[in-house]
Coordinates of N, CA, C and O and ligand atoms in Angstrom, one line a residue:
M10 N 17.2 19.0 -3.9 CA 15.9 18.2 -4.0 C 15.2 18.5 -5.3 O 15.1 19.6 -5.7
S11 N 14.7 17.4 -6.0 CA 14.0 17.6 -7.2 C 12.5 18.0 -6.9 O 12.1 18.0 -5.8
D12 N 11.8 18.2 -8.0 CA 10.4 18.6 -7.8 C 9.5 17.3 -7.8 O 8.3 17.4 -7.8
S13 N 10.1 16.1 -8.0 CA 9.4 14.9 -8.2 C 8.8 14.4 -6.9 O 9.3 14.6 -5.8
I14 N 7.7 13.6 -7.1 CA 7.1 12.8 -6.0 C 7.4 11.4 -6.3 O 7.3 10.9 -7.4
L15 N 7.7 10.7 -5.2 CA 8.0 9.2 -5.3 C 6.7 8.4 -4.9 O 6.2 8.7 -3.8
V16 N 6.3 7.5 -5.7 CA 5.2 6.6 -5.3 C 6.0 5.3 -5.1 O 6.5 4.7 -6.1
A17 N 6.1 4.8 -3.9 CA 6.8 3.6 -3.6 C 5.8 2.5 -3.1 O 5.0 2.8 -2.2
Y18 N 5.9 1.3 -3.6 CA 4.9 0.3 -3.2 C 5.6 -1.0 -2.9 O 6.7 -1.3 -3.4
A19 N 4.9 -1.8 -2.1 CA 5.2 -3.1 -1.8 C 4.1 -4.0 -2.3 O 2.9 -3.6 -2.2
T20 N 4.4 -5.2 -2.8 CA 3.4 -6.1 -3.3 C 3.8 -7.5 -3.3 O 5.0 -7.8 -3.4
R21 N 2.9 -8.4 -3.0 CA 3.2 -9.8 -3.2 C 2.6 -10.4 -4.5 O 3.2 -11.2 -5.2
Y22 N 1.4 -10.0 -4.8 CA 0.7 -10.6 -5.9 C 0.3 -9.5 -7.0 O -0.5 -9.8 -7.9
G23 N 0.8 -8.3 -6.8 CA 0.6 -7.3 -7.9 C -0.5 -6.3 -7.8 O -0.6 -5.3 -8.4
S24 N -1.5 -6.6 -6.9 CA -2.6 -5.7 -6.8 C -2.3 -4.3 -6.3 O -2.8 -3.3 -6.7
T25 N -1.3 -4.3 -5.3 CA -0.9 -3.0 -4.8 C -0.1 -2.2 -5.8 O -0.2 -1.0 -5.9
R26 N 0.6 -2.9 -6.7 CA 1.4 -2.2 -7.8 C 0.4 -1.5 -8.7 O 0.5 -0.4 -9.1
E27 N -0.7 -2.2 -9.0 CA -1.7 -1.6 -9.9 C -2.4 -0.4 -9.3 O -2.6 0.6 -10.0
V28 N -2.6 -0.5 -8.0 CA -3.2 0.7 -7.4 C -2.2 1.9 -7.4 O -2.5 3.0 -7.7
A29 N -0.9 1.5 -7.1 CA 0.1 2.6 -7.1 C 0.2 3.2 -8.5 O 0.4 4.4 -8.6
E30 N 0.1 2.4 -9.5 CA 0.2 2.9 -10.9 C -1.0 3.9 -11.2 O -0.8 4.9 -11.8
A31 N -2.2 3.5 -10.7 CA -3.4 4.4 -10.9 C -3.2 5.7 -10.1 O -3.5 6.8 -10.6
I32 N -2.6 5.6 -8.9 CA -2.3 6.8 -8.1 C -1.3 7.7 -8.8 O -1.5 8.9 -9.0
A33 N -0.2 7.1 -9.3 CA 0.8 7.8 -10.0 C 0.2 8.5 -11.3 O 0.5 9.7 -11.5
A34 N -0.6 7.8 -12.0 CA -1.2 8.4 -13.2 C -2.1 9.6 -12.9 O -2.1 10.6 -13.6
T35 N -2.9 9.4 -11.8 CA -3.8 10.5 -11.4 C -2.9 11.8 -11.0 O -3.3 12.9 -11.3
L36 N -1.9 11.5 -10.2 CA -1.0 12.7 -9.8 C -0.4 13.4 -11.0 O -0.3 14.6 -11.1
R37 N 0.0 12.5 -12.0 CA 0.5 13.1 -13.3 C -0.5 14.0 -14.0 O -0.2 15.0 -14.5
E38 N -1.7 13.4 -14.0 CA -2.8 14.2 -14.6 C -3.0 15.5 -14.0 O -3.5 16.5 -14.6
R39 N -2.7 15.6 -12.7 CA -2.9 16.8 -11.9 C -1.6 17.7 -12.1 O -1.4 18.7 -11.3
G40 N -0.7 17.3 -13.0 CA 0.4 18.2 -13.3 C 1.7 17.9 -12.5 O 2.7 18.7 -12.6
L41 N 1.7 16.8 -11.7 CA 2.9 16.6 -10.8 C 3.8 15.6 -11.6 O 3.4 14.8 -12.4
E42 N 5.1 15.8 -11.2 CA 6.1 14.9 -11.8 C 6.3 13.7 -10.8 O 6.5 13.9 -9.6
V43 N 6.1 12.5 -11.3 CA 6.0 11.3 -10.5 C 7.0 10.2 -10.9 O 7.1 9.9 -12.1
D44 N 7.7 9.7 -9.9 CA 8.5 8.5 -10.1 C 7.8 7.3 -9.4 O 7.4 7.5 -8.3
I45 N 7.7 6.2 -10.0 CA 7.0 5.0 -9.3 C 8.0 3.9 -9.2 O 8.6 3.6 -10.3
Q46 N 8.2 3.3 -8.0 CA 9.2 2.2 -7.9 C 8.7 1.3 -6.8 O 8.1 1.7 -5.8
P47 N 9.1 0.0 -7.0 CA 8.9 -1.0 -5.8 C 9.8 -0.5 -4.7 O 10.9 -0.1 -4.9
M48 N 9.3 -0.6 -3.5 CA 10.1 -0.1 -2.3 C 11.5 -0.8 -2.2 O 12.4 -0.1 -1.9
R49 N 11.6 -2.0 -2.6 CA 12.9 -2.7 -2.4 C 13.9 -2.2 -3.4 O 15.1 -2.4 -3.2
Q50 N 13.5 -1.5 -4.4 CA 14.5 -0.9 -5.4 C 14.9 0.5 -5.1 O 15.7 1.1 -5.7
V51 N 14.2 1.1 -4.1 CA 14.4 2.6 -3.8 C 15.8 2.7 -3.1 O 15.9 2.1 -2.0
Q52 N 16.7 3.5 -3.6 CA 18.0 3.7 -3.0 C 17.9 4.8 -2.0 O 18.4 4.7 -0.9
A53 N 17.3 5.9 -2.4 CA 17.2 7.1 -1.5 C 15.9 7.9 -1.8 O 15.5 7.9 -2.9
V54 N 15.4 8.5 -0.8 CA 14.2 9.3 -1.0 C 14.4 10.8 -0.8 O 13.6 11.6 -1.1
A55 N 15.7 11.1 -0.4 CA 16.0 12.5 -0.1 C 15.9 13.4 -1.3 O 15.7 14.6 -1.1
S56 N 16.0 12.8 -2.5 CA 15.9 13.7 -3.7 C 14.4 14.0 -4.1 O 14.2 14.8 -5.0
Y57 N 13.5 13.4 -3.4 CA 12.0 13.6 -3.7 C 11.5 14.6 -2.8 O 11.8 14.7 -1.6
R58 N 10.5 15.4 -3.2 CA 10.0 16.4 -2.3 C 8.8 15.9 -1.5 O 8.4 16.4 -0.5
A59 N 8.2 14.7 -2.0 CA 7.1 14.1 -1.2 C 7.1 12.6 -1.6 O 7.6 12.3 -2.7
V60 N 6.5 11.8 -0.8 CA 6.5 10.4 -1.0 C 5.1 9.8 -0.7 O 4.4 10.2 0.3
V61 N 4.6 8.9 -1.6 CA 3.4 8.2 -1.4 C 3.8 6.7 -1.2 O 4.5 6.2 -2.1
I62 N 3.4 6.1 -0.1 CA 3.7 4.8 0.2 C 2.5 3.9 0.2 O 1.5 4.2 0.8
G63 N 2.6 2.8 -0.5 CA 1.5 1.8 -0.6 C 1.9 0.4 -0.3 O 2.9 -0.1 -0.8
A64 N 1.1 -0.2 0.6 CA 1.5 -1.6 1.0 C 0.2 -2.4 1.3 O -0.7 -1.8 1.8
P65 N 0.2 -3.7 1.0 CA -0.9 -4.5 1.5 C -0.8 -5.0 2.9 O 0.4 -5.1 3.4
L66 N -1.9 -5.3 3.5 CA -1.9 -6.0 4.9 C -1.9 -7.5 4.7 O -2.6 -8.0 3.9
Y67 N -1.0 -8.1 5.4 CA -0.9 -9.6 5.5 C -0.9 -10.0 6.9 O 0.0 -9.6 7.7
I68 N -1.9 -10.8 7.3 CA -2.1 -11.2 8.7 C -1.9 -10.0 9.7 O -1.1 -10.1 10.6
G69 N -2.6 -9.0 9.4 CA -2.6 -7.8 10.3 C -1.4 -6.9 10.2 O -1.4 -5.9 11.0
S70 N -0.4 -7.2 9.4 CA 0.7 -6.3 9.3 C 1.0 -5.8 7.9 O 0.6 -6.5 6.9
F71 N 1.7 -4.7 7.7 CA 2.2 -4.4 6.4 C 3.2 -5.4 5.9 O 3.9 -6.1 6.7
L72 N 3.2 -5.6 4.6 CA 4.2 -6.5 4.0 C 5.6 -6.0 4.5 O 5.9 -4.9 4.7
K73 N 6.5 -7.0 4.7 CA 7.8 -6.7 5.3 C 8.6 -5.6 4.6 O 9.3 -4.8 5.2
D74 N 8.5 -5.7 3.2 CA 9.2 -4.6 2.4 C 8.9 -3.2 2.9 O 9.7 -2.3 2.9
A75 N 7.6 -3.0 3.3 CA 7.1 -1.7 3.7 C 7.7 -1.4 5.1 O 8.2 -0.2 5.3
R76 N 7.7 -2.3 6.0 CA 8.3 -2.1 7.3 C 9.8 -1.7 7.2 O 10.3 -0.8 7.8
R77 N 10.5 -2.5 6.3 CA 11.9 -2.2 6.1 C 12.1 -0.8 5.5 O 13.0 -0.1 5.9
F78 N 11.3 -0.5 4.5 CA 11.4 0.8 3.8 C 11.2 2.0 4.8 O 12.0 2.9 4.8
L79 N 10.2 1.8 5.7 CA 9.9 2.9 6.6 C 11.1 3.0 7.6 O 11.5 4.2 8.0
S80 N 11.7 1.9 8.0 CA 12.8 2.0 9.0 C 14.0 2.6 8.3 O 14.7 3.5 8.9
R81 N 14.3 2.1 7.1 CA 15.5 2.5 6.4 C 15.5 4.0 6.1 O 16.6 4.6 6.1
H82 N 14.4 4.5 5.7 CA 14.3 5.9 5.2 C 13.6 6.8 6.2 O 13.2 7.9 5.8
S83 N 13.6 6.4 7.4 CA 12.9 7.2 8.4 C 13.3 8.7 8.4 O 12.4 9.6 8.5
E84 N 14.6 9.0 8.3 CA 15.0 10.3 8.5 C 14.5 11.2 7.4 O 13.9 12.3 7.6
A85 N 14.5 10.7 6.1 CA 14.0 11.5 5.0 C 12.5 11.6 5.0 O 11.9 12.6 4.7
L86 N 11.9 10.5 5.4 CA 10.4 10.4 5.4 C 9.8 11.3 6.5 O 8.7 11.8 6.4
A87 N 10.6 11.5 7.6 CA 10.1 12.4 8.7 C 10.1 13.9 8.3 O 9.5 14.7 9.0
T88 N 10.8 14.2 7.3 CA 11.0 15.6 7.0 C 10.4 16.1 5.6 O 10.8 17.1 5.1
R89 N 9.5 15.3 5.1 CA 8.8 15.7 3.9 C 7.4 15.1 3.9 O 7.1 14.2 4.7
P90 N 6.5 15.7 3.1 CA 5.1 15.2 3.1 C 5.0 13.7 2.7 O 5.6 13.4 1.7
V91 N 4.3 12.9 3.5 CA 4.2 11.5 3.1 C 2.7 11.1 3.2 O 2.0 11.5 4.1
A92 N 2.2 10.4 2.2 CA 0.9 9.9 2.2 C 1.0 8.3 2.2 O 1.9 7.8 1.6
V93 N 0.0 7.7 2.9 CA 0.1 6.2 3.0 C -1.2 5.6 2.5 O -2.3 6.1 2.9
F94 N -1.1 4.5 1.7 CA -2.4 3.8 1.5 C -2.1 2.3 1.7 O -0.9 1.8 1.5
A95 N -3.1 1.6 2.2 CA -3.0 0.2 2.4 C -4.1 -0.6 1.7 O -5.2 -0.1 1.6
L96 N -3.7 -1.8 1.2 CA -4.8 -2.6 0.6 C -5.1 -3.7 1.6 O -4.2 -4.2 2.3
G97 N -6.4 -4.0 1.8 CA -6.8 -5.0 2.8 C -7.9 -5.9 2.3 O -7.8 -6.7 1.4
P98 N -9.1 -5.7 3.0 CA -10.2 -6.6 2.8 C -10.5 -6.9 1.3 O -10.6 -5.9 0.5
T99 N -10.7 -8.1 1.0 CA -10.9 -8.5 -0.4 C -12.4 -8.9 -0.6 O -12.8 -9.1 -1.7
H100 N -13.2 -9.0 0.5 CA -14.6 -9.4 0.4 C -15.4 -8.5 1.3 O -14.9 -8.0 2.3
G101 N -16.6 -8.3 0.9 CA -17.5 -7.4 1.7 C -17.4 -6.0 1.1 O -16.9 -5.8 0.1
G102 N -17.9 -5.1 1.9 CA -17.9 -3.7 1.4 C -17.4 -2.7 2.4 O -16.4 -2.9 3.1
E103 N -18.1 -1.6 2.6 CA -17.7 -0.4 3.4 C -17.5 -0.9 4.8 O -16.5 -0.4 5.5
Q104 N -18.3 -1.8 5.3 CA -18.2 -2.2 6.7 C -16.9 -2.9 7.0 O -16.2 -2.7 8.0
E105 N -16.5 -3.8 6.1 CA -15.3 -4.6 6.2 C -14.1 -3.7 6.1 O -13.1 -3.8 6.8
L106 N -14.2 -2.7 5.2 CA -13.1 -1.7 5.0 C -12.9 -0.9 6.3 O -11.8 -0.7 6.8
K107 N -14.0 -0.5 6.9 CA -13.9 0.2 8.2 C -13.4 -0.7 9.3 O -12.6 -0.2 10.1
G108 N -13.8 -1.9 9.3 CA -13.3 -2.9 10.3 C -11.8 -3.1 10.2 O -11.2 -3.5 11.2
A109 N -11.2 -3.0 9.0 CA -9.8 -3.2 8.8 C -9.0 -2.0 9.1 O -7.7 -2.1 9.3
R110 N -9.6 -0.9 9.2 CA -8.8 0.4 9.4 C -7.9 0.3 10.7 O -6.8 0.8 10.6
P111 N -8.4 -0.3 11.8 CA -7.5 -0.3 12.9 C -6.2 -1.1 12.6 O -5.1 -0.8 13.3
Q112 N -6.2 -2.0 11.7 CA -4.9 -2.7 11.3 C -3.9 -1.7 10.7 O -2.7 -1.7 11.0
L113 N -4.4 -0.8 9.9 CA -3.6 0.3 9.3 C -3.1 1.2 10.4 O -1.9 1.5 10.5
D114 N -4.0 1.6 11.3 CA -3.6 2.6 12.3 C -2.5 1.9 13.3 O -1.6 2.6 13.7
K115 N -2.7 0.6 13.5 CA -1.8 -0.1 14.4 C -0.4 -0.1 13.7 O 0.6 0.1 14.4
E116 N -0.3 -0.4 12.4 CA 0.9 -0.4 11.7 C 1.6 1.0 11.8 O 2.8 1.1 12.0
L117 N 0.8 2.0 11.5 CA 1.4 3.4 11.5 C 1.9 3.8 12.9 O 2.9 4.5 13.0
A118 N 1.2 3.3 13.9 CA 1.6 3.6 15.3 C 3.0 3.0 15.6 O 3.7 3.5 16.5
K119 N 3.5 2.1 14.8 CA 4.8 1.5 15.0 C 5.9 2.5 14.5 O 7.1 2.3 14.8
F120 N 5.5 3.5 13.8 CA 6.4 4.5 13.3 C 5.9 5.9 13.7 O 5.5 6.7 12.9
P121 N 6.1 6.2 15.0 CA 5.5 7.4 15.6 C 6.0 8.7 15.0 O 5.4 9.7 15.0
W122 N 7.2 8.6 14.4 CA 7.8 9.8 13.8 C 7.1 10.1 12.4 O 7.3 11.2 11.9
L123 N 6.4 9.2 11.9 CA 5.7 9.4 10.6 C 4.4 10.1 10.8 O 3.5 9.6 11.6
K124 N 4.2 11.3 10.2 CA 3.0 12.0 10.4 C 2.4 12.2 9.0 O 2.5 13.2 8.3
P125 N 1.7 11.2 8.5 CA 1.2 11.2 7.1 C 0.2 12.4 6.9 O -0.7 12.6 7.8
V126 N 0.3 13.0 5.7 CA -0.7 14.0 5.4 C -2.1 13.4 5.0 O -3.1 14.0 5.0
A127 N -2.0 12.1 4.7 CA -3.2 11.3 4.4 C -2.9 9.9 4.6 O -1.8 9.4 4.3
A128 N -3.8 9.1 5.1 CA -3.7 7.6 5.2 C -5.0 7.0 4.9 O -6.0 7.3 5.5
E129 N -5.0 6.1 3.9 CA -6.3 5.5 3.5 C -6.2 4.0 3.3 O -5.1 3.5 2.9
M130 N -7.3 3.4 3.5 CA -7.4 1.9 3.3 C -8.3 1.6 2.1 O -9.3 2.2 2.0
F131 N -7.8 0.8 1.2 CA -8.6 0.4 0.1 C -8.8 -1.2 0.1 O -8.0 -1.9 0.7
G132 N -9.9 -1.6 -0.6 CA -10.1 -3.0 -0.7 C -9.0 -3.6 -1.6 O -8.4 -2.9 -2.4
G133 N -8.8 -4.9 -1.4 CA -7.7 -5.6 -2.2 C -8.3 -6.6 -3.1 O -9.5 -6.7 -3.4
R134 N -7.4 -7.4 -3.7 CA -7.7 -8.5 -4.6 C -7.3 -9.8 -4.1 O -6.2 -9.9 -3.5
Y135 N -8.1 -10.8 -4.3 CA -7.8 -12.1 -3.8 C -8.1 -13.2 -4.9 O -9.2 -13.2 -5.4
D136 N -7.1 -14.0 -5.2 CA -7.2 -15.0 -6.2 C -6.6 -16.3 -5.7 O -5.3 -16.4 -5.7
P137 N -7.4 -17.2 -5.1 CA -6.8 -18.4 -4.5 C -5.9 -19.2 -5.4 O -4.9 -19.8 -5.0
A138 N -6.2 -19.2 -6.7 CA -5.4 -20.0 -7.7 C -4.0 -19.4 -7.8 O -3.1 -20.1 -8.3
S139 N -3.7 -18.1 -7.5 CA -2.4 -17.6 -7.7 C -1.5 -17.6 -6.4 O -0.4 -17.1 -6.5
L140 N -2.1 -18.1 -5.3 CA -1.3 -18.0 -4.1 C -0.1 -18.9 -4.1 O -0.2 -20.0 -4.6
R141 N 1.0 -18.5 -3.6 CA 2.2 -19.3 -3.4 C 2.3 -19.7 -2.0 O 1.8 -19.1 -1.1
F142 N 3.2 -20.7 -1.7 CA 3.4 -21.1 -0.4 C 4.1 -20.0 0.4 O 4.9 -19.3 -0.2
P143 N 3.8 -19.7 1.6 CA 2.9 -20.5 2.5 C 1.4 -20.0 2.5 O 0.6 -20.6 3.2
D144 N 1.2 -18.9 1.7 CA -0.2 -18.4 1.6 C -1.2 -19.5 1.2 O -2.3 -19.6 1.6
S145 N -0.7 -20.3 0.2 CA -1.5 -21.4 -0.4 C -1.9 -22.4 0.7 O -3.1 -22.9 0.7
L146 N -1.0 -22.7 1.6 CA -1.3 -23.6 2.6 C -2.3 -23.0 3.6 O -3.2 -23.7 4.0
L147 N -2.0 -21.8 4.0 CA -2.9 -21.1 4.9 C -4.3 -21.1 4.4 O -5.3 -21.3 5.2
A148 N -4.5 -20.9 3.1 CA -5.9 -20.8 2.6 C -6.6 -22.2 2.6 O -7.8 -22.2 2.6
T149 N -5.8 -23.3 2.8 CA -6.5 -24.6 2.8 C -6.9 -25.0 4.2 O -7.6 -25.9 4.4
L150 N -6.3 -24.3 5.2 CA -6.6 -24.7 6.6 C -8.1 -24.3 7.0 O -8.5 -23.1 6.8
P151 N -8.8 -25.2 7.4 CA -10.2 -25.0 7.7 C -10.4 -23.8 8.7 O -11.4 -23.0 8.6
A152 N -9.5 -23.6 9.6 CA -9.6 -22.5 10.6 C -9.2 -21.1 10.1 O -9.4 -20.1 10.7
S153 N -8.6 -21.1 8.8 CA -8.2 -19.8 8.3 C -9.3 -19.0 7.8 O -10.3 -19.5 7.2
P154 N -9.3 -17.7 8.0 CA -10.3 -16.8 7.4 C -10.4 -16.8 5.9 O -11.3 -16.4 5.3
L155 N -9.3 -17.3 5.3 CA -9.2 -17.4 3.8 C -9.9 -18.6 3.3 O -10.2 -18.7 2.1
H156 N -10.1 -19.6 4.2 CA -10.6 -20.9 3.7 C -11.9 -20.8 2.9 O -12.9 -20.2 3.4
G157 N -11.9 -21.3 1.7 CA -13.1 -21.3 0.9 C -13.5 -20.0 0.3 O -14.5 -19.9 -0.4
L158 N -12.7 -18.9 0.5 CA -13.1 -17.6 -0.1 C -12.9 -17.7 -1.6 O -11.9 -18.2 -2.2
P159 N -13.9 -17.2 -2.4 CA -13.8 -17.1 -3.8 C -12.9 -16.0 -4.3 O -12.6 -15.1 -3.5
T160 N -12.5 -16.0 -5.6 CA -11.8 -14.9 -6.2 C -12.6 -13.6 -6.1 O -13.8 -13.6 -6.2
S161 N -11.9 -12.5 -5.8 CA -12.6 -11.3 -5.6 C -11.6 -10.1 -5.9 O -10.4 -10.2 -5.6
D162 N -12.2 -9.0 -6.4 CA -11.4 -7.8 -6.5 C -12.2 -6.7 -6.0 O -13.2 -6.2 -6.6
A163 N -11.8 -6.2 -4.8 CA -12.6 -5.2 -4.1 C -11.9 -3.8 -4.2 O -12.3 -2.9 -3.5
R164 N -11.1 -3.6 -5.2 CA -10.4 -2.3 -5.4 C -11.4 -1.4 -6.0 O -12.0 -1.7 -7.1
D165 N -11.7 -0.3 -5.3 CA -12.7 0.7 -5.8 C -11.9 1.8 -6.6 O -11.3 2.7 -5.9
W166 N -11.8 1.7 -7.9 CA -10.9 2.6 -8.7 C -11.4 4.0 -8.6 O -10.6 4.9 -8.7
T167 N -12.7 4.2 -8.5 CA -13.2 5.6 -8.4 C -12.7 6.2 -7.1 O -12.2 7.4 -7.1
A168 N -12.8 5.4 -6.0 CA -12.3 6.0 -4.7 C -10.8 6.2 -4.7 O -10.3 7.2 -4.1
I169 N -10.1 5.3 -5.4 CA -8.6 5.4 -5.4 C -8.2 6.6 -6.2 O -7.3 7.4 -5.7
R170 N -8.8 6.9 -7.3 CA -8.5 8.0 -8.1 C -8.9 9.3 -7.4 O -8.2 10.3 -7.5
A171 N -10.0 9.3 -6.7 CA -10.5 10.5 -6.0 C -9.5 10.8 -4.9 O -9.1 12.0 -4.7
W172 N -9.0 9.8 -4.2 CA -8.0 10.0 -3.1 C -6.8 10.6 -3.7 O -6.2 11.6 -3.1
A173 N -6.3 10.1 -4.8 CA -5.0 10.6 -5.4 C -5.2 12.0 -5.9 O -4.3 12.8 -5.8
S174 N -6.4 12.3 -6.4 CA -6.7 13.6 -6.9 C -6.6 14.7 -5.8 O -6.0 15.7 -5.9
D175 N -7.2 14.3 -4.6 CA -7.2 15.2 -3.4 C -5.8 15.3 -2.9 O -5.4 16.4 -2.4
L176 N -5.0 14.3 -3.0 CA -3.6 14.2 -2.5 C -2.8 15.3 -3.2 O -1.9 15.8 -2.6
A177 N -3.0 15.5 -4.5 CA -2.2 16.4 -5.3 C -2.1 17.7 -4.6 O -1.0 18.3 -4.6
A178 N -3.1 18.2 -4.0 CA -3.0 19.5 -3.3 C -2.3 19.4 -1.9 O -1.8 20.4 -1.5
K179 N -2.2 18.2 -1.4 CA -1.6 18.1 0.0 C -0.1 17.8 -0.1 O 0.5 18.0 1.0
L180 N 0.4 17.4 -1.2 CA 1.8 17.0 -1.3 C 2.7 18.2 -1.6 O 2.7 18.8 -2.6
Ligands
LIG18 C1 -2.4 -14.8 3.2 C2 -3.1 -13.6 3.2 C3 -3.3 -12.8 4.4 C4 -4.0 -11.6 4.3 N1 -4.2 -10.9 5.5 C5 -4.9 -9.8 5.5 C6 -5.1 -9.1 6.7 O1 -4.7 -9.4 7.8 N2 -5.9 -7.9 6.6 C7 -6.4 -7.5 5.5 O2 -7.2 -6.5 5.5 N3 -6.2 -8.1 4.3 C8 -5.5 -9.3 4.3 N4 -5.2 -9.9 3.1 C9 -5.7 -9.4 1.8 C10 -4.5 -8.7 1.1 O3 -4.1 -7.5 1.7 C11 -5.0 -8.3 -0.4 O4 -5.2 -9.6 -1.0 C12 -4.1 -7.4 -1.1 O5 -4.8 -7.0 -2.3 C13 -2.8 -8.1 -1.5 O6 -1.9 -7.2 -2.2 P1 -0.8 -7.6 -3.2 O7 -1.5 -8.3 -4.4 O8 -0.2 -6.3 -3.6 O9 0.2 -8.6 -2.6 C14 -4.5 -11.1 3.1 C15 -4.3 -11.9 1.9 C16 -3.6 -13.1 1.9 C17 -3.5 -13.8 0.7

């Protein structure tokens, strides 16, 4: 096993990748050796001593890449420190973030063997102009919670870096 930490992320529009990059940079500043990769490119996690997993929530669930990653690497993930972060609410503040937390807990409950040393929810980014089908269609439906929402970036970089900095000691 190497001394490296793997930061593995899933993303559809890039905002989770940018958060993963900030977390990786903070861990490096704290003196840790870090590899960062999109989850779908990760071949094996057994060579890492700890793993940070990041994924956005889409319609109440982790992006599929993340669910696949957790299932495929369950054995290695169950036997080393794992931290999880999720991106979610793109509008509103602390209240909305708290309100979305049960979505993360519900996703984690699907993988009962996973005992994260830390699990955190961060605000996400929303840009209606960049949506691809079927998200673009969903956003136009009057009944959709996305309908009429303006562009927004709710990522709190100070909170993200503080979480990563605390993580350095836990991994
Ligand atoms: C179609 C769609 C569905 C979404 N569903 C949820 C959701 O159920 N819960 C939530 O908290 N955020 C939801 N979001 C917000 C995303 O999690 C947020 O935009 C995130 O930053 C996207 O990450 P990505 O850019 O890495 O793909 C949704 C966004 C879109 C576009």
